[in-house]
Short mmCIF file of C-alpha atoms in Angstrom, two decimals:
data_model
loop_
_atom_site.label_atom_id
_atom_site.label_comp_id
_atom_site.label_asym_id
_atom_site.label_seq_id
_atom_site.Cartn_x
_atom_site.Cartn_y
_atom_site.Cartn_z
CA SER A 1 -30.65 -21.89 27.32
CA SER A 2 -32.57 -21.02 24.58
CA SER A 3 -29.56 -17.84 23.66
CA MET A 4 -28.12 -21.25 22.57
CA LEU A 5 -31.10 -21.77 20.07
CA LEU A 6 -30.13 -17.96 18.39
CA SER A 7 -27.91 -18.05 15.00
CA SER A 8 -26.98 -14.89 12.88
CA GLU A 9 -27.11 -17.64 10.14
CA ALA A 10 -31.27 -18.08 10.23
CA ARG A 11 -32.69 -16.75 6.72
CA PRO A 12 -35.10 -13.61 7.37
CA PHE A 13 -38.50 -12.62 7.85
CA LYS A 14 -39.55 -10.80 5.04
CA PHE A 15 -43.14 -9.08 5.75
CA THR A 16 -45.13 -7.74 2.62
CA ALA A 17 -48.88 -6.81 2.15
CA SER A 18 -49.43 -10.32 1.15
CA THR A 19 -48.03 -12.24 4.01
CA ASP A 20 -50.03 -10.02 6.64
CA SER A 21 -53.36 -11.46 4.43
CA SER A 22 -53.71 -14.88 3.68
CA THR A 23 -50.84 -18.06 4.03
CA ALA A 24 -52.10 -18.23 0.31
CA ASN A 25 -51.50 -14.77 -1.35
CA THR A 26 -47.51 -15.61 -0.21
CA ASN A 27 -47.36 -18.86 -1.60
CA SER A 28 -48.25 -17.41 -4.49
CA GLU A 29 -45.57 -15.70 -4.28
CA PRO A 30 -42.58 -18.40 -3.86
CA ASN A 31 -39.24 -16.29 -3.92
CA ILE A 32 -40.91 -14.53 -0.68
CA ASN A 33 -41.27 -16.95 2.68
CA GLU A 34 -41.70 -19.80 0.67
CA HIS A 35 -38.51 -21.74 3.45
CA TRP A 36 -41.75 -21.01 5.89
CA THR A 37 -44.38 -23.06 7.01
CA PRO A 38 -47.37 -21.81 7.65
CA SER A 39 -47.71 -22.05 10.74
CA LYS A 40 -44.82 -20.43 11.27
CA ILE A 41 -46.11 -17.33 8.43
CA LYS A 42 -48.57 -17.24 10.81
CA LEU A 43 -46.76 -16.64 13.35
CA GLY A 44 -43.39 -14.62 12.34
CA VAL A 45 -46.80 -11.76 11.31
CA SER A 46 -47.16 -11.48 14.49
CA ILE A 47 -44.36 -11.01 15.96
CA TYR A 48 -42.87 -9.10 12.55
CA PRO A 49 -44.41 -6.47 14.42
CA LYS A 50 -43.31 -6.12 17.56
CA VAL A 51 -39.88 -6.86 16.98
CA ALA A 52 -40.09 -3.52 14.43
CA ALA A 53 -41.66 -1.29 17.55
CA ILE A 54 -38.43 -2.77 18.93
CA GLN A 55 -35.61 -2.87 16.88
CA PRO A 56 -37.22 -1.59 14.22
CA PHE A 57 -33.59 -1.76 11.49
CA HIS A 58 -33.68 -5.68 12.33
CA ALA A 59 -36.74 -6.65 12.16
CA GLU A 60 -36.13 -9.06 9.24
CA LYS A 61 -33.52 -10.55 11.10
CA ILE A 62 -34.17 -10.55 14.28
CA THR A 63 -37.56 -13.13 13.34
CA GLY A 64 -36.54 -15.10 11.73
CA MET A 65 -33.56 -15.54 14.02
CA LEU A 66 -36.73 -16.09 16.64
CA LEU A 67 -39.26 -18.39 13.92
CA GLU A 68 -35.61 -20.79 13.68
CA GLY A 69 -34.79 -20.53 17.02
CA LEU A 70 -37.67 -21.12 19.56
CA PRO A 71 -39.98 -23.48 19.31
CA THR A 72 -44.25 -23.14 18.87
CA PRO A 73 -44.94 -22.70 22.65
CA GLN A 74 -42.10 -20.28 23.37
CA LEU A 75 -42.98 -18.34 20.15
CA GLN A 76 -46.63 -18.76 20.98
CA ARG A 77 -45.50 -17.46 24.40
CA ILE A 78 -43.48 -13.72 23.17
CA ILE A 79 -46.37 -13.03 21.57
CA ASN A 80 -48.52 -12.79 24.36
CA ILE A 81 -45.75 -11.15 27.09
CA ASP A 82 -44.15 -8.59 26.16
CA GLU A 83 -41.37 -8.16 27.96
CA ASP A 84 -40.57 -12.26 27.32
CA LEU A 85 -39.64 -10.73 23.84
CA ARG A 86 -38.28 -7.87 24.89
CA VAL A 87 -35.45 -10.32 26.34
CA LYS A 88 -35.31 -12.10 23.52
CA VAL A 89 -35.52 -9.37 21.01
CA GLU A 90 -32.30 -8.01 23.04
CA GLU A 91 -30.31 -11.44 22.91
CA ALA A 92 -30.43 -11.35 19.21
CA MET A 93 -28.84 -8.15 19.66
CA ASN A 94 -25.78 -9.18 21.51
CA ILE A 95 -25.87 -12.25 18.36
CA LEU A 96 -25.86 -9.75 15.66
CA THR A 97 -23.26 -7.64 16.92
CA SER A 98 -21.03 -10.09 18.41
CA HIS A 99 -21.02 -11.98 14.88
CA SER A 100 -20.74 -8.30 13.09
CA SER A 101 -17.72 -7.38 15.51
CA ARG A 102 -15.78 -11.15 14.73
CA ASP A 103 -16.34 -10.24 11.53
CA ALA A 104 -15.32 -7.15 11.37
CA GLN A 105 -11.64 -8.18 12.78
CA GLN A 106 -11.75 -11.41 10.83
CA THR A 107 -11.73 -8.65 7.61
CA GLU A 108 -8.67 -5.99 9.61
CA SER A 109 -6.81 -9.40 9.97
CA LEU A 110 -7.14 -10.56 6.56
CA ALA A 111 -6.68 -7.23 4.92
CA THR A 112 -3.28 -6.85 7.61
CA THR A 113 -2.21 -9.50 6.35
CA THR A 114 -2.68 -9.55 2.75
CA THR A 115 -1.44 -5.69 2.63
CA THR A 116 1.46 -7.84 4.92
CA THR A 117 2.64 -10.08 2.56
CA THR A 118 2.23 -7.54 -0.62
CA ALA A 119 4.81 -5.43 0.90
CA ASN A 120 7.23 -8.35 1.31
CA GLU A 121 6.50 -10.14 -1.59
CA ARG A 122 7.33 -6.50 -3.54
CA LEU A 123 9.95 -5.99 -1.12
CA LEU A 124 11.65 -9.42 -1.81
CA THR A 125 10.87 -8.71 -5.94
CA ASN A 126 12.53 -5.54 -5.64
CA LYS A 127 15.93 -7.19 -3.35
CA ASN A 128 16.28 -9.84 -6.49
CA SER A 129 16.00 -7.29 -8.86
CA LEU A 130 18.48 -5.59 -7.41
CA PHE A 131 20.89 -8.92 -6.68
CA ASP A 132 19.98 -10.58 -9.98
CA LYS A 133 20.60 -6.74 -12.06
CA GLN A 134 23.97 -7.57 -13.57
CA PRO A 135 26.20 -4.93 -15.01
CA ASN A 136 25.17 -3.82 -18.43
CA GLU A 137 28.77 -5.69 -20.77
CA TYR A 138 27.88 -3.84 -23.42
CA ALA A 139 27.09 -0.17 -21.54
CA PRO A 140 28.53 3.59 -23.37
CA LEU A 141 32.01 3.95 -21.38
CA PHE A 142 31.10 8.03 -20.59
CA TRP A 143 28.33 9.75 -19.83
CA GLN A 144 26.91 13.14 -19.84
CA PRO A 145 25.85 14.38 -16.63
CA ASP A 146 24.99 17.94 -16.44
CA LYS A 147 24.13 19.52 -19.36
CA LYS A 148 27.82 21.43 -19.75
CA GLY A 149 28.94 19.12 -23.09
CA VAL A 150 31.72 17.08 -19.77
CA TYR A 151 31.30 13.62 -19.76
CA ALA A 152 32.56 10.45 -16.42
CA PRO A 153 33.08 7.28 -16.74
CA ARG A 154 30.28 5.61 -17.20
CA PRO A 155 30.03 2.42 -14.47
CA GLY A 156 29.78 -1.76 -16.63
CA LYS A 157 30.76 -4.65 -16.00
CA HIS A 158 34.10 -5.76 -15.52
CA THR A 159 35.46 -7.22 -18.46
CA SER A 160 39.05 -7.08 -19.37
CA GLU A 161 37.64 -6.01 -23.07
CA ARG A 162 35.54 -2.67 -21.54
CA LEU A 163 39.84 -2.24 -19.49
CA THR A 164 40.70 -2.36 -23.22
CA ALA A 165 37.93 -0.29 -24.29
CA TYR A 166 38.82 2.56 -21.74
CA ARG A 167 43.50 2.39 -21.72
CA ASN A 168 42.78 2.65 -25.95
CA VAL A 169 41.37 6.20 -24.45
CA GLY A 170 43.16 7.09 -21.83
CA ARG A 171 46.80 6.00 -25.35
CA LEU A 172 44.33 8.41 -26.97
CA ILE A 173 44.33 11.30 -24.40
CA GLY A 174 48.46 11.14 -24.41
CA LEU A 175 48.26 11.32 -28.67
CA CYS A 176 47.05 14.39 -27.89
CA LEU A 177 48.95 15.67 -25.42
CA LEU A 178 52.35 14.53 -27.97
CA GLN A 179 50.60 16.45 -30.89
CA ASN A 180 49.55 19.01 -28.96
CA GLU A 181 46.00 18.59 -29.83
CA LEU A 182 42.67 19.00 -28.12
CA PHE A 183 41.15 15.48 -27.04
CA PRO A 184 37.85 14.97 -28.82
CA LEU A 185 35.89 13.78 -25.54
CA PRO A 186 35.11 16.69 -22.77
CA LEU A 187 35.36 15.07 -19.08
CA CYS A 188 34.59 16.16 -16.41
CA ARG A 189 36.70 17.58 -13.74
CA HIS A 190 37.30 15.13 -11.23
CA VAL A 191 37.61 12.68 -13.84
CA ILE A 192 40.77 15.00 -14.98
CA LYS A 193 42.47 15.80 -11.64
CA TYR A 194 41.74 11.57 -10.53
CA ILE A 195 43.74 11.00 -13.73
CA LEU A 196 46.36 13.98 -13.01
CA ASN A 197 46.88 12.19 -9.57
CA ARG A 198 44.88 15.76 -7.86
CA SER A 199 42.66 16.38 -5.02
CA VAL A 200 38.43 15.82 -6.13
CA ARG A 201 37.31 18.44 -3.72
CA TRP A 202 33.58 20.11 -2.87
CA HIS A 203 34.03 22.71 -5.46
CA ASP A 204 34.68 19.72 -8.36
CA LEU A 205 30.94 18.12 -7.76
CA ALA A 206 29.70 21.79 -9.89
CA PHE A 207 30.98 21.18 -12.64
CA PHE A 208 29.05 17.35 -11.60
CA ASP A 209 25.74 18.22 -10.43
CA SER A 210 25.46 22.41 -10.71
CA THR A 211 21.80 21.74 -8.96
CA MET A 212 23.41 19.23 -6.83
CA TYR A 213 26.27 21.62 -6.04
CA GLU A 214 24.36 24.55 -5.96
CA ASN A 215 21.53 23.36 -2.94
CA LEU A 216 24.17 21.88 -1.50
CA ARG A 217 26.02 25.47 -1.09
CA ARG A 218 23.45 27.80 -0.47
CA THR A 219 22.15 24.89 2.20
CA ALA A 220 25.68 25.51 3.67
CA TYR A 221 25.67 29.56 3.95
CA ASP A 222 22.53 29.44 5.23
CA ALA A 223 23.89 26.71 8.03
CA GLU A 224 26.53 29.75 8.25
CA LYS A 225 24.58 32.94 8.76
CA ASN A 226 21.74 31.48 11.16
CA GLY A 227 23.16 28.63 13.57
CA PRO A 228 23.62 24.72 13.56
CA GLN A 229 19.92 25.18 14.87
CA TYR A 230 18.76 26.05 11.15
CA ILE A 231 20.37 22.69 9.14
CA ASN A 232 18.59 20.57 12.62
CA ASP A 233 15.32 22.51 11.26
CA LEU A 234 15.46 20.69 8.16
CA HIS A 235 15.51 17.49 9.00
CA LEU A 236 17.53 16.12 6.22
CA THR A 237 17.65 12.75 7.11
CA PHE A 238 17.09 11.35 3.17
CA SER A 239 17.92 8.54 0.33
CA LEU A 240 19.07 8.92 -2.48
CA ALA A 241 17.73 7.00 -5.38
CA VAL A 242 21.04 7.07 -8.12
CA THR A 243 20.16 5.74 -11.43
CA GLU A 244 22.28 3.01 -12.97
CA LYS A 245 24.02 5.16 -15.73
CA GLU A 246 26.03 7.33 -11.79
#
């Protein structure tokens, strides 16, 4: 089949005024159609206007495909017979369309693969950093979760030295109780309850994170006022990433 001779890799035929005038003028511009023989250029000059009348946006590419893919007798035939030329132009367009679709699919596949690989690498990096991240042995013993001036124990590496430091804090609390003095480090309400072996309840959250407590309290109040469906309509399906201190 002659369509098998046409290739999307063919070089385009550049039709210019110098090309139309003479071969000598074309040779004076070596960068334009320098790969074509004089006979091919002459055939191209005759074919290009006819192709441009059918496919004006792809005339140069299709003309190049015809010049490279068809023998000279067949090129002379399509110059004289418009119907044969139209058939070859359609075949060339089909080849260009299929080639463009294949390139687009490959590009999309490559982009998808690259995106997936990047996402997997990022996920693996995050997981590795999570597992490699060990509690700091020298982290402060307490931190201030809210702006109320109270403190809570800060998680750290489980070492005997850190446990000894917390025991010394407990001894200082005992000395303050014994001497009827105020402990200089105000603790959160739930911490004091835990030390006294009392139950930690819902309202104790207000002394740890007042903003979270107020938002949850208002949500619970609105749910009681408007019915359970109110909570479902909020779509409260979220996850919370806590800081290293928490």
